[in-house]
Coordinates of C-alpha atoms in Angstrom, one line a residue:
M1 CA 16.2 2.2 24.1
S2 CA 15.1 -1.2 25.4
V3 CA 12.9 -3.3 23.0
A4 CA 10.8 -4.0 26.1
E5 CA 9.5 -0.4 26.0
P6 CA 6.3 -0.2 24.0
R7 CA 6.5 1.5 20.6
R8 CA 3.7 3.6 19.1
I9 CA 2.5 3.6 15.6
V10 CA -0.1 6.2 14.5
L11 CA -1.8 5.4 11.2
F12 CA -3.1 8.7 9.8
R13 CA -5.3 8.9 6.7
H14 CA -4.9 12.1 4.6
A15 CA -7.6 14.7 5.0
K16 CA -10.4 15.3 2.5
A17 CA -9.1 15.9 -1.0
D18 CA -10.5 18.0 -3.8
W19 CA -11.3 16.6 -7.3
P20 CA -9.7 19.0 -9.8
Q21 CA -8.6 17.8 -13.3
V22 CA -5.3 16.4 -12.2
T23 CA -3.9 12.9 -11.7
D24 CA -4.9 11.1 -8.5
H25 CA -1.4 11.5 -7.1
E26 CA -1.6 15.3 -7.5
R27 CA -5.0 15.9 -5.9
P28 CA -4.8 18.7 -3.3
L29 CA -6.8 19.0 -0.1
A30 CA -10.3 20.5 -0.2
E31 CA -11.0 23.5 2.1
R32 CA -12.6 21.1 4.7
G33 CA -9.5 18.9 4.4
R34 CA -7.3 21.8 5.4
M35 CA -9.4 22.4 8.5
D36 CA -9.6 18.8 9.4
A37 CA -5.8 18.3 8.9
A38 CA -5.1 21.1 11.4
E39 CA -7.6 19.7 13.9
A40 CA -6.1 16.2 13.5
G41 CA -2.7 17.7 14.2
R42 CA -4.0 19.3 17.4
R43 CA -5.5 15.9 18.5
L44 CA -2.2 14.1 17.7
A45 CA -0.3 16.7 19.7
D46 CA -2.8 16.1 22.6
T47 CA -1.8 12.4 22.6
A48 CA 1.6 13.5 23.9
V49 CA 3.3 10.8 21.8
P50 CA 6.8 12.1 21.1
F51 CA 7.2 11.1 17.4
D52 CA 10.6 10.2 16.2
L53 CA 9.7 9.6 12.6
A54 CA 7.0 10.4 10.1
L55 CA 6.6 8.3 7.0
C56 CA 4.4 10.1 4.5
S57 CA 3.1 9.2 1.1
T58 CA 4.4 11.3 -1.8
S59 CA 0.9 12.3 -2.9
T60 CA 0.0 16.0 -2.8
R61 CA -2.9 15.4 -0.4
T62 CA -0.8 13.5 2.2
R63 CA 2.0 16.0 2.0
E64 CA -0.4 18.9 2.6
T65 CA -2.2 17.0 5.4
W66 CA 1.2 16.4 7.1
K67 CA 2.3 20.0 6.7
L68 CA -0.9 21.3 8.3
A69 CA -0.9 18.7 11.1
V70 CA 2.8 18.9 12.1
H71 CA 2.4 22.7 12.4
E72 CA 0.5 21.9 15.6
F73 CA 3.3 19.8 17.2
E74 CA 5.8 21.2 19.7
H75 CA 8.6 19.2 18.1
R76 CA 8.7 18.2 14.4
P77 CA 9.9 14.6 13.8
K78 CA 12.2 13.6 11.0
T79 CA 10.0 13.2 7.9
V80 CA 10.6 10.7 5.1
Y81 CA 8.5 10.9 2.0
E82 CA 8.0 7.3 0.8
E83 CA 6.6 6.5 -2.6
R84 CA 5.7 2.9 -1.6
I85 CA 3.0 4.3 0.8
Y86 CA 0.9 5.6 -2.1
E87 CA -1.8 3.0 -3.0
A88 CA -0.1 0.5 -0.6
S89 CA -1.8 -2.6 0.7
P90 CA -1.6 -3.4 4.5
G91 CA 1.1 -6.0 3.7
E92 CA 3.1 -3.4 1.8
L93 CA 2.7 -0.9 4.6
I94 CA 4.0 -3.6 7.1
A95 CA 7.0 -4.1 4.8
V96 CA 7.8 -0.3 5.0
L97 CA 7.4 -0.3 8.8
N98 CA 9.6 -3.4 9.1
E99 CA 12.5 -1.3 7.6
T100 CA 12.2 1.4 10.3
P101 CA 15.4 1.8 12.3
D102 CA 15.0 0.5 15.9
D103 CA 16.1 3.8 17.4
A104 CA 12.8 5.2 16.2
R105 CA 10.4 4.5 19.0
N106 CA 7.2 6.3 17.8
V107 CA 6.3 6.5 14.2
L108 CA 3.5 8.3 12.4
L109 CA 2.5 6.9 9.0
I110 CA 0.4 9.3 6.7
G111 CA -1.3 7.4 4.0
H112 CA -4.4 6.3 2.1
N113 CA -7.4 4.0 2.4
P114 CA -8.1 1.2 2.1
G115 CA -4.5 0.4 3.2
V116 CA -4.4 2.5 6.4
Q117 CA -7.7 1.2 7.7
G118 CA -6.8 -2.4 6.8
L119 CA -3.4 -2.1 8.5
A120 CA -5.0 -0.8 11.7
E121 CA -7.5 -3.7 11.7
I122 CA -4.9 -6.5 11.0
L123 CA -2.2 -5.2 13.4
S124 CA -4.5 -4.8 16.4
G125 CA -4.7 -8.1 18.1
T126 CA -6.1 -6.4 21.2
T127 CA -7.9 -3.2 22.0
E128 CA -7.9 -0.8 24.9
G129 CA -11.2 0.7 25.9
D130 CA -13.7 1.3 23.1
A131 CA -11.3 2.3 20.3
R132 CA -12.2 -0.7 18.1
Q133 CA -16.0 -0.1 18.5
R134 CA -15.5 3.6 17.6
M135 CA -13.3 2.7 14.6
S136 CA -15.8 0.0 13.5
R137 CA -18.7 2.5 13.8
R138 CA -17.0 5.4 12.0
G139 CA -14.8 3.5 9.6
F140 CA -11.7 5.4 8.6
P141 CA -12.8 8.7 7.1
A142 CA -10.5 11.3 5.8
A143 CA -8.2 12.8 8.5
A144 CA -8.9 9.9 10.9
F145 CA -6.0 8.3 12.9
A146 CA -5.5 5.1 15.0
V147 CA -2.9 4.8 17.7
L148 CA -1.3 1.4 18.2
S149 CA 1.2 0.1 20.7
F150 CA 3.5 -2.9 20.4
G151 CA 6.6 -4.4 21.9
G152 CA 9.7 -5.7 20.1
T153 CA 11.6 -4.6 17.1
W154 CA 10.2 -3.0 13.9
K155 CA 11.2 -6.2 12.0
A156 CA 9.0 -8.2 14.3
L157 CA 5.8 -6.1 13.6
E158 CA 3.2 -8.4 12.0
P159 CA -0.5 -9.0 12.0
G160 CA -2.0 -9.2 15.5
T161 CA 1.1 -8.0 17.4
A162 CA -0.2 -4.6 18.4
S163 CA -2.9 -3.2 20.6
L164 CA -5.3 -0.5 19.3
V165 CA -5.1 2.1 22.1
D166 CA -6.9 5.1 20.6
Y167 CA -8.8 6.2 17.6
W168 CA -10.0 9.6 16.4
A169 CA -12.0 10.9 13.4
P170 CA -13.2 14.4 12.6
S171 CA -16.9 15.2 13.0
E172 CA -18.9 14.7 9.9

């Protein structure tokens, strides 16, 4: 793969979680979250981005979100469950993405707010269409995702180097 070909990053926030008497890391999805995760999976499949790699937080709600979303994909990408994504800041998430092998062209990161939203905001130096306005208006609710594009190597990914090309959030 040529580094001149654009790469895609999809930043995907876990779906709505329930609040049972468990640790935050072990919180499962709520019923609405299960429905929204499947819908987000259908919308991600509709983007026709051929994902090479999924980086998923180790929390219960992110793992459940990913399991329901990926079920909608024609091809399941390699999945890595990464502890550092849980409660990560945008800078910590960039560090995780900087370690991505360059043979992975399109990566999906399933994580948490405020890190995922912050990362979408700081990576996107430019925007196509009205994606930024929609993201600003809606925020980054549970099960939302942002699609970004950038050129270069994963090690070169830094604030302002990507373009926000799409954004989706479930209906409230």
